[in-house]
Amino acid sequence: MGPDTLQMDERHRLSIGGVRVADLAEEYGTPLYVMDEVTMRRRLQAFARLLAETEIPTRLVYAGKAFLCEAMAGWLKPFGVGLDVVSGGELYTALAADYDPAKIVFHGNVKPAAELRYALKAGVGQIVVDSLSELQSIEQEAAALGVRARVLLRLTPGIDAHTHAFIRTGQFDSKFGFGLADGIGDEAIKSALDLPHVDLLGFHAHIGSQILEAEPFLADAEALLEYALKWYRQLGYWPHVLDIGGGFGVRYAEEDHPPDLRPVFRQIATAMRKMTPSEAQVPELAIEPGRSIVGEAGVTLYRVAVVKRVPGGKRYVAVDGGMGDNIRPALYQAVYQARLDGKAVDGPVSEFTVAGRYCESGDILMPSVRLPEPATGDLLVTLATGAYNYSMASNYNRIPRPAVVLVADGKASVWVERESWADLTRRDRPYAAASTPNDV
């Protein structure tokens, strides 16, 4: 539920990566995002071993939307993994870190023409196509540049991954991809095969996020294989790549139990070997973990600003951050756990609601969490905030976004600097009256 290196000493002081959280807060301020290098590396290597055990062609692609900055892209490079981006900004970040464009996969259900052009000029390895109109845009941009676009068709196989409605993407009526019903997928593959500046590499399907079951991933792969066989018989096309996306769940709460993925990946590999026509090659199996690499590696440090009781007995702990640095609880009721630095976890505890500082009633980070008695100035450590917290951060209420630091081997390094008040107005322009206003 937290970083692998999270420790508490005999005085109940917390440390991550060999660095005391109190020292991090003192040096870098709060709120503060802290990423543990050991946890990220272990999770990435675990997925690499998982794929190696399948004994079929595989590719590991990190889903950058979970957490991406220039330093993160630089950290990933030595591992030789792919990098999934979903916007021109994420692509720019990856290229700024000199990431190999051939290892980059460009996703997203809306890719403006300028971003498609940027990706094609850069030579990205794959573009995941989300609609027939986008397919035509890719053809036009590739023709204008005199290149061939390497694409995957994103298919929605109609699988319910049993996650929050806002993060399910595999159902037929999803906003993403080509539904495998009503002939929509058939039209997409025929069109892709006919376009002169498009190379169809294969198929992609991402069925949701924070999935805590193994079976949906096998169902995803089997659905793609069944449709691939149908199209092979009709059109003679067999995919080189089968990308089953990501969505592998992590522990946000005690009741979260991510599945053992080894058996299901062995089943996927067996199905791919069995269903591949004898005259064709087994496709490359690609996966796109993001949250499961960085989610538990990250924590957010807050200072307790207010502790109060309201009518009815409810007790609030208000901190110096909130929905601007973690929108997920307000957006889809995400659940988090927390620790108080310097206070025992095995002593008396009470129920509290952790509230943020933003001017919204919905700015609640934790509706109900059991903590030792807090006091103003205490350091609250929110666990498992490595995924989608920094990525979705905002300047609501004109509050600067936190810094990001990496901890490893007893040292900390800044990956993203804290924003200042001056940063908030850097792109503002002063008011210039067009005419003298009337009195009001």
Short mmCIF file of C-alpha atoms in Angstrom, two decimals:
data_model
loop_
_atom_site.label_atom_id
_atom_site.label_comp_id
_atom_site.label_asym_id
_atom_site.label_seq_id
_atom_site.Cartn_x
_atom_site.Cartn_y
_atom_site.Cartn_z
CA MET A 1 0.00 0.00 0.00
CA GLY A 2 3.03 2.24 0.33
CA PRO A 3 6.60 2.35 -0.97
CA ASP A 4 8.67 -0.77 -0.42
CA THR A 5 11.21 1.27 1.54
CA LEU A 6 8.69 2.94 3.88
CA GLN A 7 9.95 2.46 7.43
CA MET A 8 9.08 3.67 10.94
CA ASP A 9 11.76 3.88 13.62
CA GLU A 10 11.43 3.40 17.39
CA ARG A 11 10.23 6.99 17.74
CA HIS A 12 7.57 6.40 15.08
CA ARG A 13 9.37 8.66 12.59
CA LEU A 14 8.76 7.72 8.97
CA SER A 15 11.37 7.43 6.25
CA ILE A 16 11.30 6.51 2.54
CA GLY A 17 14.34 5.48 0.54
CA GLY A 18 16.45 6.04 3.63
CA VAL A 19 15.34 9.68 3.96
CA ARG A 20 13.18 10.92 6.82
CA VAL A 21 9.95 12.45 5.58
CA ALA A 22 10.33 15.26 8.11
CA ASP A 23 13.63 16.22 6.50
CA LEU A 24 12.02 16.18 3.06
CA ALA A 25 9.21 18.45 4.24
CA GLU A 26 11.68 20.81 5.90
CA GLU A 27 13.87 21.11 2.79
CA TYR A 28 11.29 21.07 0.01
CA GLY A 29 8.10 22.26 1.71
CA THR A 30 4.59 20.84 1.63
CA PRO A 31 2.53 19.64 -0.08
CA LEU A 32 5.25 17.47 -1.61
CA TYR A 33 5.15 14.52 -3.97
CA VAL A 34 7.78 11.91 -3.07
CA MET A 35 8.66 9.02 -5.40
CA ASP A 36 10.62 5.97 -4.25
CA GLU A 37 13.09 4.74 -6.86
CA VAL A 38 13.41 1.23 -5.42
CA THR A 39 9.66 0.58 -5.66
CA MET A 40 9.45 1.81 -9.27
CA ARG A 41 12.41 -0.28 -10.33
CA ARG A 42 11.10 -3.42 -8.64
CA ARG A 43 7.64 -3.05 -10.22
CA LEU A 44 9.10 -2.45 -13.68
CA GLN A 45 11.43 -5.43 -13.41
CA ALA A 46 8.59 -7.64 -12.15
CA PHE A 47 6.57 -6.93 -15.30
CA ALA A 48 9.64 -7.57 -17.45
CA ARG A 49 10.10 -10.99 -15.80
CA LEU A 50 6.39 -11.73 -16.19
CA LEU A 51 6.60 -11.14 -19.93
CA ALA A 52 9.85 -13.09 -20.29
CA GLU A 53 8.20 -16.14 -18.74
CA THR A 54 5.53 -16.26 -21.47
CA GLU A 55 8.12 -17.41 -24.04
CA ILE A 56 6.42 -15.50 -26.87
CA PRO A 57 7.42 -12.15 -28.40
CA THR A 58 6.58 -9.40 -25.90
CA ARG A 59 7.00 -5.67 -25.32
CA LEU A 60 6.70 -3.67 -22.13
CA VAL A 61 5.38 -0.11 -22.55
CA TYR A 62 5.13 2.34 -19.64
CA ALA A 63 1.89 4.37 -19.69
CA GLY A 64 3.16 7.90 -19.23
CA LYS A 65 -0.19 9.44 -18.35
CA ALA A 66 0.12 7.91 -14.87
CA PHE A 67 3.19 10.01 -14.12
CA LEU A 68 5.51 11.71 -16.56
CA CYS A 69 8.10 14.43 -16.41
CA GLU A 70 11.42 14.82 -18.18
CA ALA A 71 13.32 13.09 -15.37
CA MET A 72 10.87 10.15 -15.36
CA ALA A 73 11.41 9.65 -19.09
CA GLY A 74 15.16 9.82 -18.50
CA TRP A 75 14.89 7.28 -15.69
CA LEU A 76 13.02 4.87 -17.95
CA LYS A 77 15.47 5.00 -20.87
CA PRO A 78 18.10 2.54 -19.57
CA PHE A 79 15.43 -0.14 -19.11
CA GLY A 80 14.75 -0.11 -22.86
CA VAL A 81 10.97 -0.12 -22.43
CA GLY A 82 8.40 1.57 -24.62
CA LEU A 83 6.71 4.80 -23.56
CA ASP A 84 3.02 5.48 -24.14
CA VAL A 85 2.03 9.15 -24.58
CA VAL A 86 -1.45 10.61 -25.07
CA SER A 87 -0.78 14.18 -26.18
CA GLY A 88 1.67 16.41 -27.96
CA GLY A 89 2.79 17.67 -24.54
CA GLU A 90 3.64 14.20 -23.30
CA LEU A 91 5.41 13.48 -26.59
CA TYR A 92 7.38 16.72 -26.26
CA THR A 93 8.38 15.72 -22.71
CA ALA A 94 9.62 12.33 -23.89
CA LEU A 95 11.60 13.80 -26.78
CA ALA A 96 13.07 16.47 -24.48
CA ALA A 97 14.57 13.56 -22.53
CA ASP A 98 15.97 12.12 -25.81
CA TYR A 99 13.67 9.14 -25.62
CA ASP A 100 13.99 6.89 -28.67
CA PRO A 101 10.95 7.86 -30.78
CA ALA A 102 10.78 4.34 -32.21
CA LYS A 103 9.86 3.15 -28.70
CA ILE A 104 7.06 5.71 -28.29
CA VAL A 105 3.38 4.78 -28.71
CA PHE A 106 1.06 7.73 -29.38
CA HIS A 107 -2.41 7.24 -27.87
CA GLY A 108 -5.46 9.42 -27.29
CA ASN A 109 -9.00 9.60 -28.62
CA VAL A 110 -8.40 13.11 -30.01
CA LYS A 111 -5.13 13.88 -31.78
CA PRO A 112 -5.17 17.32 -33.42
CA ALA A 113 -3.58 17.52 -36.87
CA ALA A 114 -0.60 19.46 -35.49
CA GLU A 115 0.10 16.72 -32.94
CA LEU A 116 -0.21 13.95 -35.55
CA ARG A 117 2.22 15.87 -37.75
CA TYR A 118 4.61 16.26 -34.82
CA ALA A 119 4.46 12.54 -34.05
CA LEU A 120 5.00 11.51 -37.66
CA LYS A 121 7.93 13.90 -38.09
CA ALA A 122 9.48 12.56 -34.90
CA GLY A 123 9.11 8.98 -36.18
CA VAL A 124 7.10 7.50 -33.32
CA GLY A 125 6.96 3.73 -33.31
CA GLN A 126 3.19 3.37 -33.29
CA ILE A 127 0.07 5.50 -33.41
CA VAL A 128 -3.03 3.99 -31.84
CA VAL A 129 -6.00 4.89 -34.05
CA ASP A 130 -9.24 5.73 -32.30
CA SER A 131 -11.71 6.57 -35.10
CA LEU A 132 -12.25 6.45 -38.86
CA SER A 133 -11.88 10.22 -39.12
CA GLU A 134 -8.55 10.02 -37.29
CA LEU A 135 -7.44 7.26 -39.63
CA GLN A 136 -8.10 9.57 -42.58
CA SER A 137 -6.22 12.40 -40.86
CA ILE A 138 -3.23 10.13 -40.33
CA GLU A 139 -3.28 9.18 -44.00
CA GLN A 140 -3.39 12.83 -45.06
CA GLU A 141 -0.58 13.91 -42.74
CA ALA A 142 1.60 10.92 -43.64
CA ALA A 143 1.05 11.55 -47.37
CA ALA A 144 1.99 15.23 -46.99
CA LEU A 145 5.22 14.25 -45.20
CA GLY A 146 6.00 11.37 -47.56
CA VAL A 147 6.14 8.79 -44.74
CA ARG A 148 4.22 5.69 -43.75
CA ALA A 149 2.39 5.71 -40.42
CA ARG A 150 2.67 2.57 -38.30
CA VAL A 151 -0.66 2.11 -36.54
CA LEU A 152 -2.64 -0.08 -34.18
CA LEU A 153 -6.44 -0.02 -34.25
CA ARG A 154 -7.93 0.50 -30.82
CA LEU A 155 -10.81 -1.93 -30.40
CA THR A 156 -13.42 -2.02 -27.63
CA PRO A 157 -14.25 -5.69 -27.02
CA GLY A 158 -17.31 -5.20 -24.79
CA ILE A 159 -15.68 -6.34 -21.56
CA ASP A 160 -16.77 -4.94 -18.20
CA ALA A 161 -13.67 -4.75 -16.00
CA HIS A 162 -15.72 -4.13 -12.81
CA THR A 163 -14.09 -0.78 -12.03
CA HIS A 164 -15.57 2.68 -11.46
CA ALA A 165 -17.76 3.76 -14.38
CA PHE A 166 -15.46 6.71 -15.09
CA ILE A 167 -12.45 4.44 -15.69
CA ARG A 168 -14.08 1.61 -17.66
CA THR A 169 -13.06 1.77 -21.30
CA GLY A 170 -13.71 -1.67 -22.77
CA GLN A 171 -17.48 -1.55 -23.18
CA PHE A 172 -18.97 -1.24 -26.69
CA ASP A 173 -20.30 2.29 -26.10
CA SER A 174 -17.03 3.68 -24.74
CA LYS A 175 -15.77 6.96 -26.20
CA PHE A 176 -12.55 5.12 -27.03
CA GLY A 177 -11.80 3.05 -30.12
CA PHE A 178 -13.80 0.94 -32.55
CA GLY A 179 -16.55 -1.18 -31.01
CA LEU A 180 -16.52 -4.86 -31.97
CA ALA A 181 -20.22 -4.76 -32.78
CA ASP A 182 -22.44 -3.46 -35.59
CA GLY A 183 -19.62 -3.95 -38.12
CA ILE A 184 -17.64 -0.93 -36.87
CA GLY A 185 -14.45 -2.90 -36.38
CA ASP A 186 -14.84 -4.51 -39.81
CA GLU A 187 -15.04 -1.10 -41.45
CA ALA A 188 -11.97 0.12 -39.58
CA ILE A 189 -9.68 -2.74 -40.58
CA LYS A 190 -10.75 -2.62 -44.23
CA SER A 191 -10.10 1.09 -44.35
CA ALA A 192 -6.70 0.76 -42.68
CA LEU A 193 -5.60 -1.93 -45.11
CA ASP A 194 -6.62 0.19 -48.10
CA LEU A 195 -4.75 3.38 -47.20
CA PRO A 196 -1.42 3.76 -49.05
CA HIS A 197 0.44 5.65 -46.29
CA VAL A 198 -0.70 3.48 -43.37
CA ASP A 199 0.93 0.28 -42.13
CA LEU A 200 -1.47 -1.68 -39.94
CA LEU A 201 0.67 -3.41 -37.30
CA GLY A 202 -2.12 -4.90 -35.24
CA PHE A 203 -4.74 -4.29 -32.58
CA HIS A 204 -5.01 -2.65 -29.20
CA ALA A 205 -7.62 -2.89 -26.44
CA HIS A 206 -7.54 -1.28 -23.01
CA ILE A 207 -10.51 -2.31 -20.90
CA GLY A 208 -10.20 -0.11 -17.81
CA SER A 209 -8.10 0.97 -14.85
CA GLN A 210 -7.44 -0.24 -11.32
CA ILE A 211 -8.55 -3.77 -12.24
CA LEU A 212 -8.22 -6.15 -9.29
CA GLU A 213 -9.12 -9.34 -11.16
CA ALA A 214 -7.03 -11.38 -13.59
CA GLU A 215 -9.79 -12.83 -15.78
CA PRO A 216 -10.66 -9.62 -17.70
CA PHE A 217 -7.16 -9.53 -19.20
CA LEU A 218 -7.54 -13.05 -20.58
CA ALA A 219 -11.00 -12.17 -21.90
CA ASP A 220 -9.51 -9.09 -23.56
CA ALA A 221 -6.80 -11.11 -25.33
CA GLU A 222 -9.20 -13.87 -26.37
CA ALA A 223 -11.66 -11.35 -27.83
CA LEU A 224 -8.91 -9.73 -29.89
CA LEU A 225 -7.72 -13.13 -31.11
CA GLU A 226 -11.20 -14.24 -32.11
CA TYR A 227 -11.75 -11.11 -34.18
CA ALA A 228 -8.26 -11.37 -35.63
CA LEU A 229 -9.08 -14.90 -36.81
CA LYS A 230 -12.32 -13.65 -38.37
CA TRP A 231 -10.50 -10.94 -40.30
CA TYR A 232 -7.72 -13.35 -41.28
CA ARG A 233 -10.27 -15.63 -42.92
CA GLN A 234 -12.00 -12.70 -44.64
CA LEU A 235 -9.08 -10.49 -45.58
CA GLY A 236 -5.93 -12.59 -45.20
CA TYR A 237 -4.52 -10.18 -42.57
CA TRP A 238 -2.88 -11.41 -39.35
CA PRO A 239 -1.61 -8.90 -36.74
CA HIS A 240 2.05 -8.45 -35.86
CA VAL A 241 1.13 -6.84 -32.51
CA LEU A 242 -1.57 -7.57 -29.95
CA ASP A 243 -1.60 -4.87 -27.28
CA ILE A 244 -3.91 -5.62 -24.33
CA GLY A 245 -3.30 -2.26 -22.65
CA GLY A 246 -2.85 -1.82 -18.92
CA GLY A 247 -5.13 -1.19 -15.95
CA PHE A 248 -3.41 -3.55 -13.51
CA GLY A 249 -4.62 -2.60 -10.03
CA VAL A 250 -2.62 -1.56 -6.97
CA ARG A 251 -3.27 -1.39 -3.23
CA TYR A 252 -4.94 1.83 -2.18
CA ALA A 253 -6.68 0.26 0.81
CA GLU A 254 -6.33 -2.85 2.95
CA GLU A 255 -9.14 -4.57 1.07
CA ASP A 256 -7.45 -4.12 -2.33
CA HIS A 257 -5.83 -7.36 -3.46
CA PRO A 258 -4.11 -7.18 -6.87
CA PRO A 259 -4.16 -10.61 -8.52
CA ASP A 260 -1.22 -12.88 -9.30
CA LEU A 261 -0.81 -12.21 -13.02
CA ARG A 262 1.53 -15.12 -13.82
CA PRO A 263 -1.18 -17.75 -14.41
CA VAL A 264 -3.29 -15.48 -16.61
CA PHE A 265 -0.32 -14.41 -18.71
CA ARG A 266 0.59 -18.06 -19.24
CA GLN A 267 -3.00 -18.60 -20.38
CA ILE A 268 -2.78 -15.60 -22.72
CA ALA A 269 0.44 -16.93 -24.23
CA THR A 270 -1.12 -20.38 -24.68
CA ALA A 271 -4.18 -18.86 -26.37
CA MET A 272 -1.99 -16.81 -28.71
CA ARG A 273 0.03 -19.84 -29.75
CA LYS A 274 -3.08 -21.98 -30.15
CA MET A 275 -5.13 -19.45 -32.12
CA THR A 276 -2.38 -18.23 -34.44
CA PRO A 277 -2.79 -19.84 -37.90
CA SER A 278 -0.09 -22.37 -38.69
CA GLU A 279 1.22 -20.30 -41.59
CA ALA A 280 1.44 -17.10 -39.49
CA GLN A 281 3.66 -15.91 -36.65
CA VAL A 282 2.50 -15.48 -33.06
CA PRO A 283 1.91 -11.74 -32.55
CA GLU A 284 4.00 -9.68 -30.20
CA LEU A 285 2.14 -9.31 -26.90
CA ALA A 286 2.35 -5.74 -25.58
CA ILE A 287 1.19 -4.45 -22.20
CA GLU A 288 1.05 -0.87 -20.87
CA PRO A 289 1.39 -0.72 -17.07
CA GLY A 290 1.45 2.78 -15.59
CA ARG A 291 -0.30 2.98 -12.22
CA SER A 292 1.13 -0.41 -11.26
CA ILE A 293 4.69 0.91 -11.75
CA VAL A 294 4.40 4.23 -9.90
CA GLY A 295 1.20 4.15 -7.84
CA GLU A 296 2.53 2.64 -4.62
CA ALA A 297 5.96 4.20 -5.17
CA GLY A 298 4.62 7.68 -4.43
CA VAL A 299 3.40 9.47 -1.32
CA THR A 300 2.23 13.03 -0.72
CA LEU A 301 3.37 14.96 2.35
CA TYR A 302 1.00 17.53 3.89
CA ARG A 303 1.11 19.75 6.96
CA VAL A 304 -1.90 19.59 9.23
CA ALA A 305 -3.31 23.13 9.37
CA VAL A 306 -6.56 22.69 11.29
CA VAL A 307 -8.10 20.07 13.59
CA LYS A 308 -11.71 20.71 14.54
CA ARG A 309 -14.98 19.12 15.56
CA VAL A 310 -18.28 20.14 13.90
CA PRO A 311 -21.88 19.73 15.12
CA GLY A 312 -22.78 16.07 15.24
CA GLY A 313 -19.32 15.06 16.41
CA LYS A 314 -17.54 14.74 13.06
CA ARG A 315 -13.85 15.58 13.26
CA TYR A 316 -11.93 17.26 10.45
CA VAL A 317 -8.22 17.34 9.77
CA ALA A 318 -7.55 20.10 7.23
CA VAL A 319 -4.22 20.09 5.40
CA ASP A 320 -2.26 22.53 3.24
CA GLY A 321 -3.15 20.77 -0.03
CA GLY A 322 -6.18 19.02 -1.45
CA MET A 323 -8.03 18.64 -4.72
CA GLY A 324 -5.51 20.76 -6.60
CA ASP A 325 -2.82 18.13 -6.02
CA ASN A 326 -5.16 15.11 -5.80
CA ILE A 327 -8.44 15.39 -7.70
CA ARG A 328 -9.13 11.65 -7.71
CA PRO A 329 -11.27 11.47 -4.52
CA ALA A 330 -13.55 14.25 -5.82
CA LEU A 331 -13.57 12.88 -9.38
CA TYR A 332 -14.35 9.22 -8.74
CA GLN A 333 -14.31 8.57 -5.01
CA ALA A 334 -10.78 7.19 -4.92
CA VAL A 335 -9.78 5.85 -1.50
CA TYR A 336 -6.47 6.56 0.24
CA GLN A 337 -4.80 5.71 3.53
CA ALA A 338 -2.49 7.92 5.56
CA ARG A 339 0.07 7.94 8.39
CA LEU A 340 1.05 10.67 10.84
CA ASP A 341 4.79 11.08 11.14
CA GLY A 342 6.03 10.59 14.69
CA LYS A 343 2.86 8.91 15.95
CA ALA A 344 2.35 5.21 16.62
CA VAL A 345 0.05 3.25 14.32
CA ASP A 346 -0.62 0.61 17.00
CA GLY A 347 -1.85 3.05 19.66
CA PRO A 348 -5.27 4.69 20.18
CA VAL A 349 -6.87 5.92 16.95
CA SER A 350 -10.03 7.81 16.05
CA GLU A 351 -11.99 8.42 12.87
CA PHE A 352 -11.28 11.63 10.98
CA THR A 353 -12.20 13.27 7.69
CA VAL A 354 -9.17 14.72 5.92
CA ALA A 355 -10.16 17.90 4.11
CA GLY A 356 -8.22 20.09 1.71
CA ARG A 357 -7.72 23.84 1.60
CA TYR A 358 -9.61 24.52 -1.63
CA CYS A 359 -12.89 26.48 -1.65
CA GLU A 360 -15.08 23.52 -2.54
CA SER A 361 -17.24 21.39 -0.27
CA GLY A 362 -16.10 18.41 -2.32
CA ASP A 363 -12.45 18.99 -1.48
CA ILE A 364 -12.22 15.91 0.75
CA LEU A 365 -9.10 13.77 0.44
CA MET A 366 -10.26 11.03 2.81
CA PRO A 367 -13.90 10.91 4.00
CA SER A 368 -13.04 8.43 6.74
CA VAL A 369 -9.59 7.46 7.95
CA ARG A 370 -8.43 6.20 11.34
CA LEU A 371 -5.50 8.14 12.75
CA PRO A 372 -3.73 8.80 16.06
CA GLU A 373 -4.67 12.14 17.59
CA PRO A 374 -3.42 14.82 15.16
CA ALA A 375 -2.20 18.31 16.00
CA THR A 376 -1.56 21.45 14.00
CA GLY A 377 1.85 21.20 12.36
CA ASP A 378 1.88 17.40 12.17
CA LEU A 379 3.11 15.82 8.95
CA LEU A 380 0.46 13.70 7.21
CA VAL A 381 1.77 11.11 4.75
CA THR A 382 -0.81 10.01 2.18
CA LEU A 383 0.08 6.64 0.67
CA ALA A 384 -0.07 5.39 -2.92
CA THR A 385 -0.28 8.78 -4.62
CA GLY A 386 2.35 8.12 -7.29
CA ALA A 387 -0.15 7.68 -10.14
CA TYR A 388 -2.38 10.44 -11.51
CA ASN A 389 -1.82 12.88 -8.65
CA TYR A 390 0.94 14.98 -10.20
CA SER A 391 -0.45 14.25 -13.68
CA MET A 392 -3.89 15.67 -12.84
CA ALA A 393 -2.75 18.53 -10.60
CA SER A 394 -4.14 22.01 -11.24
CA ASN A 395 -3.79 25.63 -10.18
CA TYR A 396 -7.35 25.91 -8.91
CA ASN A 397 -7.71 28.84 -6.51
CA ARG A 398 -4.40 30.05 -7.96
CA ILE A 399 -2.43 27.72 -5.72
CA PRO A 400 0.99 26.63 -7.01
CA ARG A 401 1.51 22.94 -7.75
CA PRO A 402 3.86 20.93 -5.48
CA ALA A 403 7.38 19.82 -6.22
CA VAL A 404 8.28 16.23 -7.04
CA VAL A 405 11.34 14.61 -5.48
CA LEU A 406 12.87 11.16 -5.97
CA VAL A 407 14.39 9.34 -3.01
CA ALA A 408 17.02 6.62 -3.31
CA ASP A 409 19.93 5.39 -1.18
CA GLY A 410 19.40 7.98 1.51
CA LYS A 411 19.38 10.93 -0.89
CA ALA A 412 16.71 13.08 -2.52
CA SER A 413 16.77 14.80 -5.90
CA VAL A 414 14.28 17.26 -7.36
CA TRP A 415 12.46 15.99 -10.44
CA VAL A 416 9.99 18.87 -10.70
CA GLU A 417 10.47 22.21 -8.98
CA ARG A 418 7.72 23.70 -6.85
CA GLU A 419 5.73 26.38 -8.62
CA SER A 420 5.82 29.91 -7.23
CA TRP A 421 3.20 32.64 -7.12
CA ALA A 422 5.18 34.33 -9.89
CA ASP A 423 4.75 31.23 -12.05
CA LEU A 424 0.98 31.65 -11.76
CA THR A 425 1.05 35.05 -13.51
CA ARG A 426 3.91 34.36 -15.92
CA ARG A 427 1.59 34.07 -18.93
CA ASP A 428 -0.95 36.66 -17.73
CA ARG A 429 -1.17 40.00 -19.50
CA PRO A 430 -2.11 43.26 -17.73
CA TYR A 431 -5.48 44.81 -18.29
CA ALA A 432 -5.61 47.46 -21.00
CA ALA A 433 -8.86 49.42 -21.18
CA ALA A 434 -10.31 49.79 -24.66
CA SER A 435 -12.36 52.77 -23.54
CA THR A 436 -13.31 54.67 -20.40
CA PRO A 437 -16.03 52.68 -18.61
CA ASN A 438 -19.23 54.28 -17.47
CA ASP A 439 -19.84 54.61 -13.76
CA VAL A 440 -21.78 51.73 -12.28
#
